[in-house]
Amino acid sequence: MLAASPLFACFRRKDRYDLARHVHTRDYDRGEVIYYARDPGLGLYVVVHGAVVLCSRCDDETKEAEDEIVHRIGPGGTFGERALLGEHRRATRAEAADDTRVLGFFRPDFKTLIKRYPKLGTQVALAVGQYLAAREALLRDALAASDSPVAVHRLGYGLRVPEGTCDPNPLLR
């Protein structure tokens, strides 16, 4: 299941197997909230099947606050990556768009992974860091065209990080 995610696809099969022992399967019914905006981030998720929508609130002078879908994530997609590396509050609400199964990889499990498998922990940290850095660079380049907070979120989550961005072993060679 981890091989379907671009974030972990470049890992060796054995490394994905070792990583899989530290993830948790969670099932959500359609409409069930996975986390709310401004919740403390505890880890990242990989969609196994179904879909997740990330929602943001839109406030302006002409209408009441309402939820807007920022991005829809299908099988193999990841969300919540920043939370794996630090205590960041969630920027959006994540909700199951269909009956959905996700793999959760949470910060306490990541710390355990680092202690038990330091090289694999380093690979995960580098992969997530490279993924976030690439997405941030794409977002920064595109922000000049947007002036809406919802549009900024859509832009950030909708950008595709190029293949080959993730190299889990640059410091271990």
PDB file of C-alpha atoms in Angstrom:
ATOM      1  CA  MET A   1       0.000   0.000   0.000  1.00  0.00           C
ATOM      2  CA  LEU A   2       2.873   2.378   0.716  1.00  0.00           C
ATOM      3  CA  ALA A   3       4.329   1.753  -2.755  1.00  0.00           C
ATOM      4  CA  ALA A   4       1.249   3.441  -4.279  1.00  0.00           C
ATOM      5  CA  SER A   5       2.216   6.732  -2.615  1.00  0.00           C
ATOM      6  CA  PRO A   6       4.706   8.936  -4.477  1.00  0.00           C
ATOM      7  CA  LEU A   7       6.153   9.826  -1.090  1.00  0.00           C
ATOM      8  CA  PHE A   8       7.241   6.236  -0.391  1.00  0.00           C
ATOM      9  CA  ALA A   9       7.386   4.715  -3.888  1.00  0.00           C
ATOM     10  CA  CYS A  10      11.145   5.298  -4.156  1.00  0.00           C
ATOM     11  CA  PHE A  11      11.857   3.322  -0.963  1.00  0.00           C
ATOM     12  CA  ARG A  12      13.220  -0.203  -1.226  1.00  0.00           C
ATOM     13  CA  ARG A  13      10.632  -2.933  -0.722  1.00  0.00           C
ATOM     14  CA  LYS A  14      12.277  -4.038   2.556  1.00  0.00           C
ATOM     15  CA  ASP A  15      12.238  -0.465   3.864  1.00  0.00           C
ATOM     16  CA  ARG A  16       8.535  -0.090   3.020  1.00  0.00           C
ATOM     17  CA  TYR A  17       7.886  -3.382   4.824  1.00  0.00           C
ATOM     18  CA  ASP A  18       9.741  -2.124   7.937  1.00  0.00           C
ATOM     19  CA  LEU A  19       7.865   1.173   7.723  1.00  0.00           C
ATOM     20  CA  ALA A  20       4.521  -0.639   7.384  1.00  0.00           C
ATOM     21  CA  ARG A  21       4.992  -2.097  10.858  1.00  0.00           C
ATOM     22  CA  HIS A  22       4.759   1.457  12.239  1.00  0.00           C
ATOM     23  CA  VAL A  23       1.619   2.641  10.466  1.00  0.00           C
ATOM     24  CA  HIS A  24      -1.989   2.268  11.585  1.00  0.00           C
ATOM     25  CA  THR A  25      -4.992   1.458   9.415  1.00  0.00           C
ATOM     26  CA  ARG A  26      -8.034   3.643   9.991  1.00  0.00           C
ATOM     27  CA  ASP A  27     -11.446   3.356   8.347  1.00  0.00           C
ATOM     28  CA  TYR A  28     -13.793   6.335   7.974  1.00  0.00           C
ATOM     29  CA  ASP A  29     -17.388   6.484   6.805  1.00  0.00           C
ATOM     30  CA  ARG A  30     -18.417   9.015   4.175  1.00  0.00           C
ATOM     31  CA  GLY A  31     -18.650  12.459   5.806  1.00  0.00           C
ATOM     32  CA  GLU A  32     -16.646  11.470   8.877  1.00  0.00           C
ATOM     33  CA  VAL A  33     -14.040  14.025   9.951  1.00  0.00           C
ATOM     34  CA  ILE A  34     -10.468  12.772  10.171  1.00  0.00           C
ATOM     35  CA  TYR A  35      -9.239  16.003  11.765  1.00  0.00           C
ATOM     36  CA  TYR A  36     -10.377  19.611  12.096  1.00  0.00           C
ATOM     37  CA  ALA A  37      -8.616  22.806  11.072  1.00  0.00           C
ATOM     38  CA  ARG A  38      -6.445  24.155  13.880  1.00  0.00           C
ATOM     39  CA  ASP A  39      -6.195  20.719  15.555  1.00  0.00           C
ATOM     40  CA  PRO A  40      -2.659  19.807  16.582  1.00  0.00           C
ATOM     41  CA  GLY A  41      -1.083  17.780  13.792  1.00  0.00           C
ATOM     42  CA  LEU A  42      -0.012  14.338  14.931  1.00  0.00           C
ATOM     43  CA  GLY A  43       1.151  12.719  11.704  1.00  0.00           C
ATOM     44  CA  LEU A  44       0.579  12.065   8.038  1.00  0.00           C
ATOM     45  CA  TYR A  45      -1.953   9.913   6.212  1.00  0.00           C
ATOM     46  CA  VAL A  46      -1.868   7.854   3.018  1.00  0.00           C
ATOM     47  CA  VAL A  47      -5.193   7.120   1.311  1.00  0.00           C
ATOM     48  CA  VAL A  48      -5.532   3.383   0.631  1.00  0.00           C
ATOM     49  CA  HIS A  49      -8.994   3.472  -0.944  1.00  0.00           C
ATOM     50  CA  GLY A  50     -11.814   5.958  -1.082  1.00  0.00           C
ATOM     51  CA  ALA A  51     -11.130   9.687  -1.047  1.00  0.00           C
ATOM     52  CA  VAL A  52     -10.503  12.505   1.400  1.00  0.00           C
ATOM     53  CA  VAL A  53     -11.403  16.148   0.886  1.00  0.00           C
ATOM     54  CA  LEU A  54      -9.539  18.970   2.556  1.00  0.00           C
ATOM     55  CA  CYS A  55     -11.861  21.861   3.400  1.00  0.00           C
ATOM     56  CA  SER A  56     -11.184  25.463   4.330  1.00  0.00           C
ATOM     57  CA  ARG A  57     -13.480  28.185   5.582  1.00  0.00           C
ATOM     58  CA  CYS A  58     -14.047  31.189   3.382  1.00  0.00           C
ATOM     59  CA  ASP A  59     -14.877  34.483   5.122  1.00  0.00           C
ATOM     60  CA  ASP A  60     -15.453  37.737   3.340  1.00  0.00           C
ATOM     61  CA  GLU A  61     -17.667  40.798   3.710  1.00  0.00           C
ATOM     62  CA  THR A  62     -20.316  39.655   1.232  1.00  0.00           C
ATOM     63  CA  LYS A  63     -21.218  36.247   2.653  1.00  0.00           C
ATOM     64  CA  GLU A  64     -21.199  34.181   5.794  1.00  0.00           C
ATOM     65  CA  ALA A  65     -18.414  31.750   6.455  1.00  0.00           C
ATOM     66  CA  GLU A  66     -18.807  28.552   4.501  1.00  0.00           C
ATOM     67  CA  ASP A  67     -16.694  25.518   3.847  1.00  0.00           C
ATOM     68  CA  GLU A  68     -14.973  25.185   0.507  1.00  0.00           C
ATOM     69  CA  ILE A  69     -13.216  22.123  -0.805  1.00  0.00           C
ATOM     70  CA  VAL A  70      -9.527  22.857  -1.201  1.00  0.00           C
ATOM     71  CA  HIS A  71      -8.396  19.526  -2.598  1.00  0.00           C
ATOM     72  CA  ARG A  72      -9.571  15.948  -3.106  1.00  0.00           C
ATOM     73  CA  ILE A  73      -7.069  13.164  -2.386  1.00  0.00           C
ATOM     74  CA  GLY A  74      -7.504   9.698  -3.836  1.00  0.00           C
ATOM     75  CA  PRO A  75      -5.698   6.377  -3.418  1.00  0.00           C
ATOM     76  CA  GLY A  76      -1.937   6.751  -2.972  1.00  0.00           C
ATOM     77  CA  GLY A  77      -2.255  10.425  -2.051  1.00  0.00           C
ATOM     78  CA  THR A  78      -0.854  11.787   1.180  1.00  0.00           C
ATOM     79  CA  PHE A  79      -1.888  14.617   3.459  1.00  0.00           C
ATOM     80  CA  GLY A  80      -0.712  15.984   6.810  1.00  0.00           C
ATOM     81  CA  GLU A  81       2.981  15.623   5.943  1.00  0.00           C
ATOM     82  CA  ARG A  82       4.143  18.655   7.970  1.00  0.00           C
ATOM     83  CA  ALA A  83       2.745  17.168  11.179  1.00  0.00           C
ATOM     84  CA  LEU A  84       5.166  14.260  10.995  1.00  0.00           C
ATOM     85  CA  LEU A  85       8.129  16.605  11.355  1.00  0.00           C
ATOM     86  CA  GLY A  86       6.819  18.990  13.988  1.00  0.00           C
ATOM     87  CA  GLU A  87       3.940  20.258  16.050  1.00  0.00           C
ATOM     88  CA  HIS A  88       2.031  22.184  13.403  1.00  0.00           C
ATOM     89  CA  ARG A  89      -1.647  23.020  13.659  1.00  0.00           C
ATOM     90  CA  ARG A  90      -3.799  21.722  10.822  1.00  0.00           C
ATOM     91  CA  ALA A  91      -4.577  24.325   8.163  1.00  0.00           C
ATOM     92  CA  THR A  92      -7.639  22.528   6.798  1.00  0.00           C
ATOM     93  CA  ARG A  93     -10.289  20.037   7.870  1.00  0.00           C
ATOM     94  CA  ALA A  94      -9.873  16.519   6.447  1.00  0.00           C
ATOM     95  CA  GLU A  95     -13.084  14.610   5.788  1.00  0.00           C
ATOM     96  CA  ALA A  96     -13.819  11.263   4.164  1.00  0.00           C
ATOM     97  CA  ALA A  97     -15.544  11.931   0.821  1.00  0.00           C
ATOM     98  CA  ASP A  98     -16.442   8.243   0.491  1.00  0.00           C
ATOM     99  CA  ASP A  99     -16.041   5.208   2.701  1.00  0.00           C
ATOM    100  CA  THR A 100     -12.293   5.508   3.074  1.00  0.00           C
ATOM    101  CA  ARG A 101      -9.320   3.616   4.454  1.00  0.00           C
ATOM    102  CA  VAL A 102      -6.128   5.462   5.319  1.00  0.00           C
ATOM    103  CA  LEU A 103      -2.768   4.543   6.764  1.00  0.00           C
ATOM    104  CA  GLY A 104      -1.764   6.849   9.603  1.00  0.00           C
ATOM    105  CA  PHE A 105       1.889   7.384  10.389  1.00  0.00           C
ATOM    106  CA  PHE A 106       2.068   9.359  13.612  1.00  0.00           C
ATOM    107  CA  ARG A 107       4.915  11.293  15.202  1.00  0.00           C
ATOM    108  CA  PRO A 108       5.314   8.945  18.229  1.00  0.00           C
ATOM    109  CA  ASP A 109       5.631   5.988  15.834  1.00  0.00           C
ATOM    110  CA  PHE A 110       8.092   7.986  13.748  1.00  0.00           C
ATOM    111  CA  LYS A 111      10.235   8.569  16.844  1.00  0.00           C
ATOM    112  CA  THR A 112      10.155   4.840  17.591  1.00  0.00           C
ATOM    113  CA  LEU A 113      11.117   4.106  13.985  1.00  0.00           C
ATOM    114  CA  ILE A 114      14.085   6.468  14.275  1.00  0.00           C
ATOM    115  CA  LYS A 115      15.293   4.675  17.412  1.00  0.00           C
ATOM    116  CA  ARG A 116      14.874   1.161  15.981  1.00  0.00           C
ATOM    117  CA  TYR A 117      15.852   1.869  12.366  1.00  0.00           C
ATOM    118  CA  PRO A 118      17.920   5.089  12.270  1.00  0.00           C
ATOM    119  CA  LYS A 119      18.704   4.837   8.546  1.00  0.00           C
ATOM    120  CA  LEU A 120      15.047   4.286   7.651  1.00  0.00           C
ATOM    121  CA  GLY A 121      13.994   7.126   9.951  1.00  0.00           C
ATOM    122  CA  THR A 122      16.463   9.377   8.155  1.00  0.00           C
ATOM    123  CA  GLN A 123      15.064   8.261   4.792  1.00  0.00           C
ATOM    124  CA  VAL A 124      11.517   9.101   5.895  1.00  0.00           C
ATOM    125  CA  ALA A 125      12.540  12.511   7.251  1.00  0.00           C
ATOM    126  CA  LEU A 126      14.431  13.319   4.054  1.00  0.00           C
ATOM    127  CA  ALA A 127      11.599  12.122   1.811  1.00  0.00           C
ATOM    128  CA  VAL A 128       9.010  14.207   3.676  1.00  0.00           C
ATOM    129  CA  GLY A 129      11.349  17.198   3.823  1.00  0.00           C
ATOM    130  CA  GLN A 130      12.143  16.998   0.106  1.00  0.00           C
ATOM    131  CA  TYR A 131       8.456  16.587  -0.739  1.00  0.00           C
ATOM    132  CA  LEU A 132       7.470  19.608   1.358  1.00  0.00           C
ATOM    133  CA  ALA A 133      10.348  21.721   0.047  1.00  0.00           C
ATOM    134  CA  ALA A 134       9.414  20.938  -3.557  1.00  0.00           C
ATOM    135  CA  ARG A 135       5.747  21.720  -2.913  1.00  0.00           C
ATOM    136  CA  GLU A 136       6.659  24.942  -1.103  1.00  0.00           C
ATOM    137  CA  ALA A 137       8.852  26.062  -4.013  1.00  0.00           C
ATOM    138  CA  LEU A 138       6.006  25.423  -6.472  1.00  0.00           C
ATOM    139  CA  LEU A 139       3.578  27.258  -4.209  1.00  0.00           C
ATOM    140  CA  ARG A 140       5.893  30.234  -3.773  1.00  0.00           C
ATOM    141  CA  ASP A 141       6.273  30.556  -7.539  1.00  0.00           C
ATOM    142  CA  ALA A 142       2.503  30.439  -8.047  1.00  0.00           C
ATOM    143  CA  LEU A 143       1.320  32.675  -5.175  1.00  0.00           C
ATOM    144  CA  ALA A 144       1.710  35.924  -7.102  1.00  0.00           C
ATOM    145  CA  ALA A 145      -1.402  35.034  -9.110  1.00  0.00           C
ATOM    146  CA  SER A 146      -3.655  34.496  -6.081  1.00  0.00           C
ATOM    147  CA  ASP A 147      -5.203  36.797  -3.500  1.00  0.00           C
ATOM    148  CA  SER A 148      -7.748  34.453  -1.878  1.00  0.00           C
ATOM    149  CA  PRO A 149      -6.882  32.269   1.162  1.00  0.00           C
ATOM    150  CA  VAL A 150      -8.992  29.432  -0.229  1.00  0.00           C
ATOM    151  CA  ALA A 151      -7.288  29.771  -3.599  1.00  0.00           C
ATOM    152  CA  VAL A 152      -3.894  29.662  -1.857  1.00  0.00           C
ATOM    153  CA  HIS A 153      -4.833  26.382  -0.129  1.00  0.00           C
ATOM    154  CA  ARG A 154      -6.192  24.946  -3.382  1.00  0.00           C
ATOM    155  CA  LEU A 155      -3.010  25.938  -5.118  1.00  0.00           C
ATOM    156  CA  GLY A 156      -0.761  24.430  -2.446  1.00  0.00           C
ATOM    157  CA  TYR A 157      -2.569  21.113  -2.221  1.00  0.00           C
ATOM    158  CA  GLY A 158      -3.193  20.845  -5.950  1.00  0.00           C
ATOM    159  CA  LEU A 159       0.426  21.223  -7.022  1.00  0.00           C
ATOM    160  CA  ARG A 160       2.128  18.026  -8.115  1.00  0.00           C
ATOM    161  CA  VAL A 161       5.645  17.450  -6.914  1.00  0.00           C
ATOM    162  CA  PRO A 162       7.708  16.169  -9.862  1.00  0.00           C
ATOM    163  CA  GLU A 163       8.726  12.504 -10.044  1.00  0.00           C
ATOM    164  CA  GLY A 164      12.232  11.901  -8.775  1.00  0.00           C
ATOM    165  CA  THR A 165      12.039  14.650  -6.134  1.00  0.00           C
ATOM    166  CA  CYS A 166      12.206  12.033  -3.398  1.00  0.00           C
ATOM    167  CA  ASP A 167      15.658  10.532  -2.934  1.00  0.00           C
ATOM    168  CA  PRO A 168      15.606   8.723   0.413  1.00  0.00           C
ATOM    169  CA  ASN A 169      19.335   8.045   0.567  1.00  0.00           C
ATOM    170  CA  PRO A 170      21.383  11.145  -0.327  1.00  0.00           C
ATOM    171  CA  LEU A 171      23.140  11.328   3.053  1.00  0.00           C
ATOM    172  CA  LEU A 172      23.527   7.577   3.416  1.00  0.00           C
ATOM    173  CA  ARG A 173      25.517   6.856   0.267  1.00  0.00           C
TER     174      ARG A 173
END
